[in-house]
Coordinates of C-alpha atoms and ligand atoms in Angstrom, one line a residue:
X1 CA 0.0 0.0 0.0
X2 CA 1.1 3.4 -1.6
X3 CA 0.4 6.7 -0.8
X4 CA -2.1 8.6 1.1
X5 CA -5.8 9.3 -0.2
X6 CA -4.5 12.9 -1.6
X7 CA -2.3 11.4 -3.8
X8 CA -4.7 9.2 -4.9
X9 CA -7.1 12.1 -6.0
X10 CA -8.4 12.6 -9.7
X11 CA -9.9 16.1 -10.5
X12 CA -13.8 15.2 -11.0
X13 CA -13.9 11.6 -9.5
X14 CA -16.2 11.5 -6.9
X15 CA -17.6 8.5 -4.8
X16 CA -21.2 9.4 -4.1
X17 CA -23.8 12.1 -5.8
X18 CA -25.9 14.5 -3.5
X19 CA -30.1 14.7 -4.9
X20 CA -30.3 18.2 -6.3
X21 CA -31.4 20.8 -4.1
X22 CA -34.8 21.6 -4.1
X23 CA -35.7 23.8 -1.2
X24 CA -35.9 27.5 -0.6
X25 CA -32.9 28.8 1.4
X26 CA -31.5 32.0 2.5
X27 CA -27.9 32.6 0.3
X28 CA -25.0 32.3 2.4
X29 CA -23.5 36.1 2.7
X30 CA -20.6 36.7 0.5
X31 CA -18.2 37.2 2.5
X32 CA -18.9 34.2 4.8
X33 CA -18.2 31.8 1.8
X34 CA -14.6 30.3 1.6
X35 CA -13.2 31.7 -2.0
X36 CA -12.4 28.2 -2.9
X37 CA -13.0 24.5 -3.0
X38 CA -12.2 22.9 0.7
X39 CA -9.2 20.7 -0.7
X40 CA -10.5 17.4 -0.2
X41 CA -9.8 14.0 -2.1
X42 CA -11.6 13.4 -5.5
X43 CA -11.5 9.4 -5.5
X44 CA -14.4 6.9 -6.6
X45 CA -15.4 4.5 -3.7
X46 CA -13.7 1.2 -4.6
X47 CA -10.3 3.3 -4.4
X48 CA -11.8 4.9 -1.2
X49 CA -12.5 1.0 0.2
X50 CA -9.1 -0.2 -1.2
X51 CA -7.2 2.4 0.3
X52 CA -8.6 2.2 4.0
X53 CA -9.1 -1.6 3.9
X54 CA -5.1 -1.8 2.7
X55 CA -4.6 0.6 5.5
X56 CA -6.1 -1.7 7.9
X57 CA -3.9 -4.4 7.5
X58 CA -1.1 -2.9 8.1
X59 CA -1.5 -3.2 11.8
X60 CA -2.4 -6.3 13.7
X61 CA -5.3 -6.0 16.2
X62 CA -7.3 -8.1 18.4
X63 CA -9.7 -9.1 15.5
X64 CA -6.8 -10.4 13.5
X65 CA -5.3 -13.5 16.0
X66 CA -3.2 -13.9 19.1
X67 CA -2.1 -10.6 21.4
X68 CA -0.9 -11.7 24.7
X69 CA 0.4 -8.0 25.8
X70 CA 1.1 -8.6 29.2
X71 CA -0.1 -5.5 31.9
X72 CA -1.8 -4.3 28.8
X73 CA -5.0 -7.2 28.4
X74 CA -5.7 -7.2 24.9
X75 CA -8.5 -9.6 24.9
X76 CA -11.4 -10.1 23.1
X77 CA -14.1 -7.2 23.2
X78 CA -17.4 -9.0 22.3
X79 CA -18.9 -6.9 19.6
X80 CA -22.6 -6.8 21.4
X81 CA -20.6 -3.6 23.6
X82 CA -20.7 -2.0 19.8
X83 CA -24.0 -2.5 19.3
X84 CA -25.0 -0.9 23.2
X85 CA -23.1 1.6 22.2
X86 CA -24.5 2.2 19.1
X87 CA -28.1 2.8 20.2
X88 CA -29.8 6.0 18.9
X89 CA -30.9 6.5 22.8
X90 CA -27.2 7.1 23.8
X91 CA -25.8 9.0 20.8
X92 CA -28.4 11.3 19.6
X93 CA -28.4 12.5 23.2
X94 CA -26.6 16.6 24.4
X95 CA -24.5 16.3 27.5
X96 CA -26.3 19.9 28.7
X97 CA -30.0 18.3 28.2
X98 CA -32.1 18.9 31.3
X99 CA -31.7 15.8 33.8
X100 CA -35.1 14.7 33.6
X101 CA -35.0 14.0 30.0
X102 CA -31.8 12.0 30.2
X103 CA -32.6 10.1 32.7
X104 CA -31.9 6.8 30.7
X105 CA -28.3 7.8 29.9
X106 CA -27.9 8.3 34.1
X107 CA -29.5 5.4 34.8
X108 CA -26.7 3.7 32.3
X109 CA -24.0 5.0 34.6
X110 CA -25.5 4.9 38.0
X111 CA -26.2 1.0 37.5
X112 CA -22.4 1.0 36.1
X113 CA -21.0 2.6 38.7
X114 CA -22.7 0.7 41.1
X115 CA -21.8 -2.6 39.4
X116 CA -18.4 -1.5 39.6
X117 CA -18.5 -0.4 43.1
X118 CA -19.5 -4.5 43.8
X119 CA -16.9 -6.1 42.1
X120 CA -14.0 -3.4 43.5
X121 CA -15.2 -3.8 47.4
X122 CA -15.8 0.4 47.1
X123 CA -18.1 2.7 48.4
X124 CA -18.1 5.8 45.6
X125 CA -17.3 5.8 42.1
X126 CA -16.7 8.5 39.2
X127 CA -16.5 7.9 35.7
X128 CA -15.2 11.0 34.7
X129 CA -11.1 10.2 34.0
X130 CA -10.3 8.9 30.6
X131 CA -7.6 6.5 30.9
X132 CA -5.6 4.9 33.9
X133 CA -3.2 7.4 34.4
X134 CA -5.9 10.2 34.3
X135 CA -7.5 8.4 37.2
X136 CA -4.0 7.6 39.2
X137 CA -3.8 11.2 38.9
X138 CA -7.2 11.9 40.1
X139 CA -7.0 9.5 42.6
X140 CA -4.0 10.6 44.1
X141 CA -5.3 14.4 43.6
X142 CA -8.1 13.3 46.1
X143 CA -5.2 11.8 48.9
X144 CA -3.6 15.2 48.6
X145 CA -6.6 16.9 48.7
X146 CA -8.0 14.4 51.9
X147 CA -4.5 14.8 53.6
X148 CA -4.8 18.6 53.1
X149 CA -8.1 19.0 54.7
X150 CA -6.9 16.9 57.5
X151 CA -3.7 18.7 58.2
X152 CA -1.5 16.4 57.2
X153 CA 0.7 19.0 55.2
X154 CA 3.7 17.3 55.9
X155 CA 2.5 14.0 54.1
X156 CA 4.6 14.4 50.9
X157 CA 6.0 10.8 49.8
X158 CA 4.2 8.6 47.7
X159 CA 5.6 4.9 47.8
X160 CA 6.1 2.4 44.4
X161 CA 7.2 -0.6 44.0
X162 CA 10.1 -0.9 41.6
X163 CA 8.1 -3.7 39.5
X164 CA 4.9 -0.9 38.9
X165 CA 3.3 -0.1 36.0
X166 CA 5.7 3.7 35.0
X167 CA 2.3 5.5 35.0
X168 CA 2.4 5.3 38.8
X169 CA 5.2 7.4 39.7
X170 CA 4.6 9.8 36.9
X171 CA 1.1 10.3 38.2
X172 CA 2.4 11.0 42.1
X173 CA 4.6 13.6 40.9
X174 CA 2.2 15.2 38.7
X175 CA -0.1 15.2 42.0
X176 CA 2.9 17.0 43.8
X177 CA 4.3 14.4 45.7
X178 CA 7.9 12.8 46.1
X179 CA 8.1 9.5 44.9
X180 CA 10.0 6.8 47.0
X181 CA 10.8 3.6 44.9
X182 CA 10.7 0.4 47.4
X183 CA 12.2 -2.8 46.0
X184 CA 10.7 -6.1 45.3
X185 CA 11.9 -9.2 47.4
X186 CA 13.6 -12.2 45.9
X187 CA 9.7 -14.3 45.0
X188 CA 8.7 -10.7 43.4
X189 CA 6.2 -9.4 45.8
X190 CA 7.1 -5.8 48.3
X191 CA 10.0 -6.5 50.5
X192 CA 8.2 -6.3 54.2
X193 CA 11.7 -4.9 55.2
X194 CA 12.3 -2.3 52.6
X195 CA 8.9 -1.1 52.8
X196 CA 8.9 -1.1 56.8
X197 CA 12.4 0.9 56.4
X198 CA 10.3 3.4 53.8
X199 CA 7.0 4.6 55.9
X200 CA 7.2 7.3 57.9
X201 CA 5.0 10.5 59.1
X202 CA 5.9 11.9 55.9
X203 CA 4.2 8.8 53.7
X204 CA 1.1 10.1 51.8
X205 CA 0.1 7.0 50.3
X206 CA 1.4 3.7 49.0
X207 CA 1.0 2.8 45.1
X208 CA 0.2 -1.2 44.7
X209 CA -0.7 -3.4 42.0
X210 CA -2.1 -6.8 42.7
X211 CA -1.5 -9.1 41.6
X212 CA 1.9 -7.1 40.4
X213 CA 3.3 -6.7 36.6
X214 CA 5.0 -10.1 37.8
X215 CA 1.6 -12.0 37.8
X216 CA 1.9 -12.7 41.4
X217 CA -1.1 -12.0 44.1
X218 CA 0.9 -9.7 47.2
X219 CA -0.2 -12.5 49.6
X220 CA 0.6 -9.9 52.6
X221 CA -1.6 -7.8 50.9
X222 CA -3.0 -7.7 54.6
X223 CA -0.1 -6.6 56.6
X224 CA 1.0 -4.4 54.3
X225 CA -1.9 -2.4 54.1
X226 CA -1.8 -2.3 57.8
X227 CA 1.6 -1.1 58.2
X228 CA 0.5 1.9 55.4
X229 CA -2.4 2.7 57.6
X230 CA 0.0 2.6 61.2
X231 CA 1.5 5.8 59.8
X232 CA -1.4 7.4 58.7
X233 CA -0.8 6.7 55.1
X234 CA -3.1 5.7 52.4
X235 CA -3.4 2.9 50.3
X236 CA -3.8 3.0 46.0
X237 CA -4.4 0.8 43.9
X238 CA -3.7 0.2 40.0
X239 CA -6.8 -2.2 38.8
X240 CA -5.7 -1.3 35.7
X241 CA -6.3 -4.8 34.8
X242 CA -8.8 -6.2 37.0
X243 CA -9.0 -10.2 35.1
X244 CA -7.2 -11.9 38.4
X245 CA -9.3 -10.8 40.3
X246 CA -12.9 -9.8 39.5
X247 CA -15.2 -11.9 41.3
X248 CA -13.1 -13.6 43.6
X249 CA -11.3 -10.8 45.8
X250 CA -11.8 -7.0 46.1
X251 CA -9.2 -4.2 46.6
X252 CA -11.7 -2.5 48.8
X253 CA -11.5 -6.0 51.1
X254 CA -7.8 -5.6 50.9
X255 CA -7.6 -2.5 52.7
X256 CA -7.2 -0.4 49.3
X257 CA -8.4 3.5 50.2
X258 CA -9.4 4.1 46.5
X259 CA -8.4 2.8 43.4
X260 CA -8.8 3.3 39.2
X261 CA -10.2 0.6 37.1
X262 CA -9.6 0.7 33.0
X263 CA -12.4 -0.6 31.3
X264 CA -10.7 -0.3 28.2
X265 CA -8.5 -3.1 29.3
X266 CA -11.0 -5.4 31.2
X267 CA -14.4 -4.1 30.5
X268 CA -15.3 -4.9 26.8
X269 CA -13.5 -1.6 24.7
X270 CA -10.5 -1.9 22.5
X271 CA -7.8 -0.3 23.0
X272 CA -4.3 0.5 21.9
X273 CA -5.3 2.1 18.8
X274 CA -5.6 5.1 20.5
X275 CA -9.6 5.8 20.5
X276 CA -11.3 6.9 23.4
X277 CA -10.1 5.3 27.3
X278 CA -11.9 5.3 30.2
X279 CA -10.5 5.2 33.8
X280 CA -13.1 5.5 36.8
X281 CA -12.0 6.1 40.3
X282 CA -13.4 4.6 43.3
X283 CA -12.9 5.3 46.7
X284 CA -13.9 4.5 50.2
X285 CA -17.1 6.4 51.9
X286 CA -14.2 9.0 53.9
X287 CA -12.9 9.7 50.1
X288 CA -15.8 10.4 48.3
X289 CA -16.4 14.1 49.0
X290 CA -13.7 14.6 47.2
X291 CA -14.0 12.6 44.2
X292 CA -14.7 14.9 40.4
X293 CA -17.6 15.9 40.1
X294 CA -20.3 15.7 38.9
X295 CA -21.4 12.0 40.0
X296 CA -24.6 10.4 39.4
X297 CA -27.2 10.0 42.5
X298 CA -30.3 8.0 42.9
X299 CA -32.9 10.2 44.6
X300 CA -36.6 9.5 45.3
X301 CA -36.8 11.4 42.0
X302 CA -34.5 9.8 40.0
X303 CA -31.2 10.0 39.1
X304 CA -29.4 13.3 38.9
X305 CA -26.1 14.6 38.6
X306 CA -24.3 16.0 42.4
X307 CA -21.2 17.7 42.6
X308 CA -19.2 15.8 45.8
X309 CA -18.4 18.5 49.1
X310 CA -15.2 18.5 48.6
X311 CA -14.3 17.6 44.9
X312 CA -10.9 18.1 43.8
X313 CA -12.7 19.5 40.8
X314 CA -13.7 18.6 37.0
X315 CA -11.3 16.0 35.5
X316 CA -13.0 15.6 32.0
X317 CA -15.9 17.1 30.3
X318 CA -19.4 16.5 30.9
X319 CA -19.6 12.9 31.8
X320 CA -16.5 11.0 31.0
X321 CA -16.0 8.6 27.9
X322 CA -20.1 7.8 28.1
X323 CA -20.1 5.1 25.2
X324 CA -16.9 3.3 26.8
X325 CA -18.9 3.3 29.9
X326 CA -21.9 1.8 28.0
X327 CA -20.2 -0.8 26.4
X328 CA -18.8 -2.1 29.9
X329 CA -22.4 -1.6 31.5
X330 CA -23.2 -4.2 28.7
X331 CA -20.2 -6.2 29.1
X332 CA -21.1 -6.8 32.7
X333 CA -24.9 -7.2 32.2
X334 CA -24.3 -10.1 29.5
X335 CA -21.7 -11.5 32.0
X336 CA -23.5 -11.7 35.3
X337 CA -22.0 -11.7 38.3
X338 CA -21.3 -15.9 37.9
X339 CA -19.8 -14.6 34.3
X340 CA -17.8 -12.3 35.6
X341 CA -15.6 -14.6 38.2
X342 CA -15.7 -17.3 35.6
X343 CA -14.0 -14.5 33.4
X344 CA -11.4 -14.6 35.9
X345 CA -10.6 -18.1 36.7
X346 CA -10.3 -18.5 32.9
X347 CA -8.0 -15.6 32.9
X348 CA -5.8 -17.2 35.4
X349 CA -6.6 -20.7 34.0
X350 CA -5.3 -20.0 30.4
X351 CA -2.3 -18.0 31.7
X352 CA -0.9 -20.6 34.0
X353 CA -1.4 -23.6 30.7
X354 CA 0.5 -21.5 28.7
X355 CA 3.2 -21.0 31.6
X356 CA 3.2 -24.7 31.8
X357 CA 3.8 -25.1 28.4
X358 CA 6.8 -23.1 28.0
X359 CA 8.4 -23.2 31.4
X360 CA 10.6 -26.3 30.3
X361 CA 12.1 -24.8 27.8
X362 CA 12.0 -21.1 28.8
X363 CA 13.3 -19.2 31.9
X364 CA 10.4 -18.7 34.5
X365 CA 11.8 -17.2 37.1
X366 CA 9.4 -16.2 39.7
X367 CA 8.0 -19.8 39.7
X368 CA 5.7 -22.3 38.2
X369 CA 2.2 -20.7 39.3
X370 CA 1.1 -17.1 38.3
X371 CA -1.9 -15.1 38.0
X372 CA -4.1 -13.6 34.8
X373 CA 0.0 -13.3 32.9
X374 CA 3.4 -14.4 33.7
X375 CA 7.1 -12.9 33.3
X376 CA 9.8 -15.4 31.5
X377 CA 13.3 -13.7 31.6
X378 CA 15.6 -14.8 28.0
X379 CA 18.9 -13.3 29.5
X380 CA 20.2 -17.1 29.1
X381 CA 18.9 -17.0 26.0
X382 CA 20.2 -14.1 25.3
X383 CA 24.0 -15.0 26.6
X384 CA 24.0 -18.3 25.1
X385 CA 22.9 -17.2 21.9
X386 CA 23.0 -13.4 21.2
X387 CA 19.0 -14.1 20.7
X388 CA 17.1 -11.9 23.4
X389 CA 13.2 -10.8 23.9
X390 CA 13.3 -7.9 20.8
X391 CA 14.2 -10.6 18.7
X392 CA 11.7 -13.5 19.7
X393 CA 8.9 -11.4 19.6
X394 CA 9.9 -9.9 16.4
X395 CA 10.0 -13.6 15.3
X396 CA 6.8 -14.7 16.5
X397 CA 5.2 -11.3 14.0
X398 CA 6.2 -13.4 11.5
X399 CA 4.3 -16.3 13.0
X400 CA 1.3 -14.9 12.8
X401 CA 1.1 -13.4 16.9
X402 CA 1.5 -10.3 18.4
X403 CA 4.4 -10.5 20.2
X404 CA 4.0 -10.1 24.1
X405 CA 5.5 -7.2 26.3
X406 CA 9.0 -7.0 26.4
X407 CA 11.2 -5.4 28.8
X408 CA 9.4 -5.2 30.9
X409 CA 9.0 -5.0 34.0
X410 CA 11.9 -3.4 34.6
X411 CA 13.5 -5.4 37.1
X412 CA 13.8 -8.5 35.1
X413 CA 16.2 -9.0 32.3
X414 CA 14.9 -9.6 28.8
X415 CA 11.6 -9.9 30.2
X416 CA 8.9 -11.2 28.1
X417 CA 5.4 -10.7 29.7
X418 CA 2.6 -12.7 28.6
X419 CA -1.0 -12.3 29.3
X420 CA -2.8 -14.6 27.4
X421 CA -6.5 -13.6 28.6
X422 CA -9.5 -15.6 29.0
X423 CA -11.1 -15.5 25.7
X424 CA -8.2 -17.6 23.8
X425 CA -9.2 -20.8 22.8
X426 CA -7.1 -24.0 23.7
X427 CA -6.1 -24.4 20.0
X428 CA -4.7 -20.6 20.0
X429 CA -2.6 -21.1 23.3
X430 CA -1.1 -24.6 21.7
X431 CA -0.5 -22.9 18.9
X432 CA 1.1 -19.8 20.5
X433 CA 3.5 -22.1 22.8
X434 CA 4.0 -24.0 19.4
X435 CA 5.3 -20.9 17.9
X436 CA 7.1 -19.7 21.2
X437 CA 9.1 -23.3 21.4
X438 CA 10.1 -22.8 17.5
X439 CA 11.5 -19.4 18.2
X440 CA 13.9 -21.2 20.8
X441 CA 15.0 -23.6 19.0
X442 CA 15.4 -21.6 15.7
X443 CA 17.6 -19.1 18.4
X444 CA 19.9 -22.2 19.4
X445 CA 19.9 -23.4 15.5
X446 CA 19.9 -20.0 13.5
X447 CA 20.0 -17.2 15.1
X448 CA 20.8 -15.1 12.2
X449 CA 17.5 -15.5 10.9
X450 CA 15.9 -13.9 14.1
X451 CA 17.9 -11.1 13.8
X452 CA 16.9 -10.3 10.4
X453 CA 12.8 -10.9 11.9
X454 CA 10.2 -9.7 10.9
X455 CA 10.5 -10.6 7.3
X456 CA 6.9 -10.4 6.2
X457 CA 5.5 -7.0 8.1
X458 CA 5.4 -3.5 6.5
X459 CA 7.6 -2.4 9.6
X460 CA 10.5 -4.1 10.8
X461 CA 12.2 -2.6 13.7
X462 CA 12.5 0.7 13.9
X463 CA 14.3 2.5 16.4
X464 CA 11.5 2.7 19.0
X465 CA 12.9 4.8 21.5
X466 CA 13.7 7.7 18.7
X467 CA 10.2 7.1 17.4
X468 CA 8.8 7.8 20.6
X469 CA 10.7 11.3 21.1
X470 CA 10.3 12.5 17.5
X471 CA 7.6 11.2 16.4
X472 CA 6.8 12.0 12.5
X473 CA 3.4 11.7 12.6
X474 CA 2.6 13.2 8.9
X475 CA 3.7 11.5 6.0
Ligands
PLP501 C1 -2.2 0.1 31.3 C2 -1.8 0.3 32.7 C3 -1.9 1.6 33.3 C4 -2.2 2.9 32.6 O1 -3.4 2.9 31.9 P1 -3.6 3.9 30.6 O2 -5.0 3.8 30.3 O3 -2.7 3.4 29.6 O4 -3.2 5.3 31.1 C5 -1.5 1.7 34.7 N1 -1.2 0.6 35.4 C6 -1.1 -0.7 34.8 C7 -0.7 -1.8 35.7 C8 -1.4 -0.8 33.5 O5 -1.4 -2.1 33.0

């Protein structure tokens, strides 16, 4: 595929015909009209449908196979969320129409945020941040804002695990706290020790992801949480990706003070293409005066829109990401609350086969059992054969599979992080271990022929990390 639409322009070709006008109208003044043409494509529509349908495959999405981005759950979205959010009811509707005729569209979010209130163990919800770092910001805007009020001034350091998501200390300092990093013990989960030595009367809050980017469950989830509390420090959590857990624990059980969710990772939207995010924040009942506002109610009346006591203020227009939140209202009522744990377990269930599957052959080094995704190191790999994560994932696009996460987390050398999700069939995952177990042995064999991967993709491998700081984003 060649060239953008402009260049596929022809003066005169044209893809549809407009009836002819036949209605009185009031001349558009003179000099309101543009003096020429708008500069817009000429093209006939099979051009038009060859061009954008070429376009499409250039990438690789969730609808094409395999994409077990670990942290990131790129799973399945089943398309009735589209047609929910596709429903004349919730589009054709203005975000400043009077309360009493909208009272469907609140109704849509109320019952989400209460669902979502269940399945996180939370009192409060809003579903006004757009993505998961919008609501670690908001969330941790909130602490500040709860610590302020309180007079706890001198509350100013925010604690993160070194194996968390990056979003989480970049959000704490764009809240206006210090961030102090704690590191992970020897099995992966927060060293009791190092955090013990890190909480003080100056700790705002700890940041905690569980189960961690390692795919293990914190199991002294309890005692930590207590230790934060000792010092009058709160406790966050990342439910970024919620698929370990929904239906079986609840942060707000653990002792988590409040919390984002992303629905466009577990709830039913796509993401990663860059289209619209959403990332609600719930709190405990002590939070949620200051929570954005406006959040829905449930009066006598109806529902209506309240702005909290105390809120920290408007994160997002109107509403939040409405149809996201409709799709996941969907995605949840299809589910059921039985669906929703079974959801879970199958999560967990199809992570630890595929562990299973390659941990004979690859390096597993945080054990044989993990959660909803799993972290296999390749620095042998890598040492023994000059073949490390880049180039086994840039071998499996040739395979046919998105390749997982690599590099992260951090802590673990040529990490590869897999997260197969629950909606993968048995025949995908022994397909993708099939693929993974080639790679190896092609490393030990031939390794120059992973180095020269991916042979069959429009991009190969660019230099990521200057693509990311100067991005050319026009042609
Ligand atoms: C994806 C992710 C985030 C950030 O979410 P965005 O919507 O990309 O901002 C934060 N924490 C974890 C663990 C994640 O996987």
């Amino acid at each position: 595929m060649k060239g953008t639409i402009f260049e596929k322009s022809r003066p005169g070709r044209s893809g549809f015909t407009l009836p002819a006008f036949d209605c009185e109208y009031e001349r558009i003044p003179e000099q309101l009209l543009r003096g020429g043409p708008p500069l817009l494509p000429e093209v006939a529509e099979v051009d038009l449908v060859r061009h954008y349908t070429a376009l499409s495959r250039e990438s690789f999405g969730v609808d094409c196979g395999f994409y077990p981005l670990g942290s990131c759950t790129m799973k399945y979205n089943p398309k009735i969320g589209e047609d929910a959010a596709a429903l004349s009811g919730f589009t054709d509707i203005h975000p400043l129409q009077p309360e009493d005729s909208a009272q469907g569209c609140l109704e849509a979010l109320g019952t989400l945020g209460g669902y979502l209130c269940e399945i996180t163990g939370m009192d409060a919800i809003s579903l006004q941040p757009a993505a998961g770092a919008h609501g670690e910001f908001t969330g941790l805007s909130m602490i500040k804002a709860y610590l302020g009020a309180t007079g706890h001034e001198e509350k100013k350091k925010v604690l993160v695990p070194d194996s968390a998501h990056g979003t989480n200390p970049a959000s704490a300092v764009m809240a206006g706290f210090t961030v102090v990093s704690i590191p992970s013990a020897a099995d992966g989960t927060v060293d009791l020790d190092a955090l013990r030595g890190a909480l003080g009367e100056d700790t705002a809050a700890l940041m905690l992801t569980n189960p961690n980017t390692l795919g293990l469950f914190e199991k002294n989830i309890a005692a930590v949480a207590g230790m934060v509390h000792e010092v009058g420090g709160l406790l966050y959590y990342d439910g970024a990706n919620l698929n370990a857990v929904m239906g079986i624990t609840r942060p707000g059980d653990m002792g988590f003070d409040v919390m984002h969710l992303n629905l466009h990772k577990t709830f039913a939207t796509p993401h990663g293409g860059g289209g619209p995010g959403s990332g609600p924040v719930a709190c405990k009942s002590f939070l949620a005066p200051y929570l954005p506002g406006p959040v829905v109610d449930r009066t006598t009346q109806g529902f209506c829109l309240r702005q909290p006591k105390h809120s920290v203020g408007r994160v997002k227009a109107f509403n939040g990401n409405f149809l996201v939140c409709v799709r996941a209202l969907a995605y949840l009522m299809t589910l059921g609350a039985a669906g929703v744990r079974e959801a879970a377990e199958n999560a967990v269930l199809n992570a630890n086969y595929l562990l299973a599957k390659l941990r004979g052959t690859y390096d597993a080094p945080y054990g044989g059992r993990c959660m909803h995704e799993f972290v296999l190191s390749l620095e042998q790999l890598k040492k023994s054969t000059g073949i490390g994560a880049t180039d086994i994932a840039k071998g499996l696009i040739d395979l046919g599979m998105h390749p997982p996460t690599v590099h992260f987390p951090l802590i673990v050398r040529e990490a590869m992080m897999i997260e197969p999700t629950e909606t993968e069939s048995r025949e995908t995952l022994d397909a993708a271990a099939e693929a993974m177990l080639r790679l190896y042995e092609t490393a030990r064999t031939d390794p120059g022929a992973l180095r020269a991967a991916p042979s069959g993709s429009p991009v190969g491998r660019p230099d990521e990390a200057a693509a990311a700081r100067n991005p050319v984003l026009r042609g």
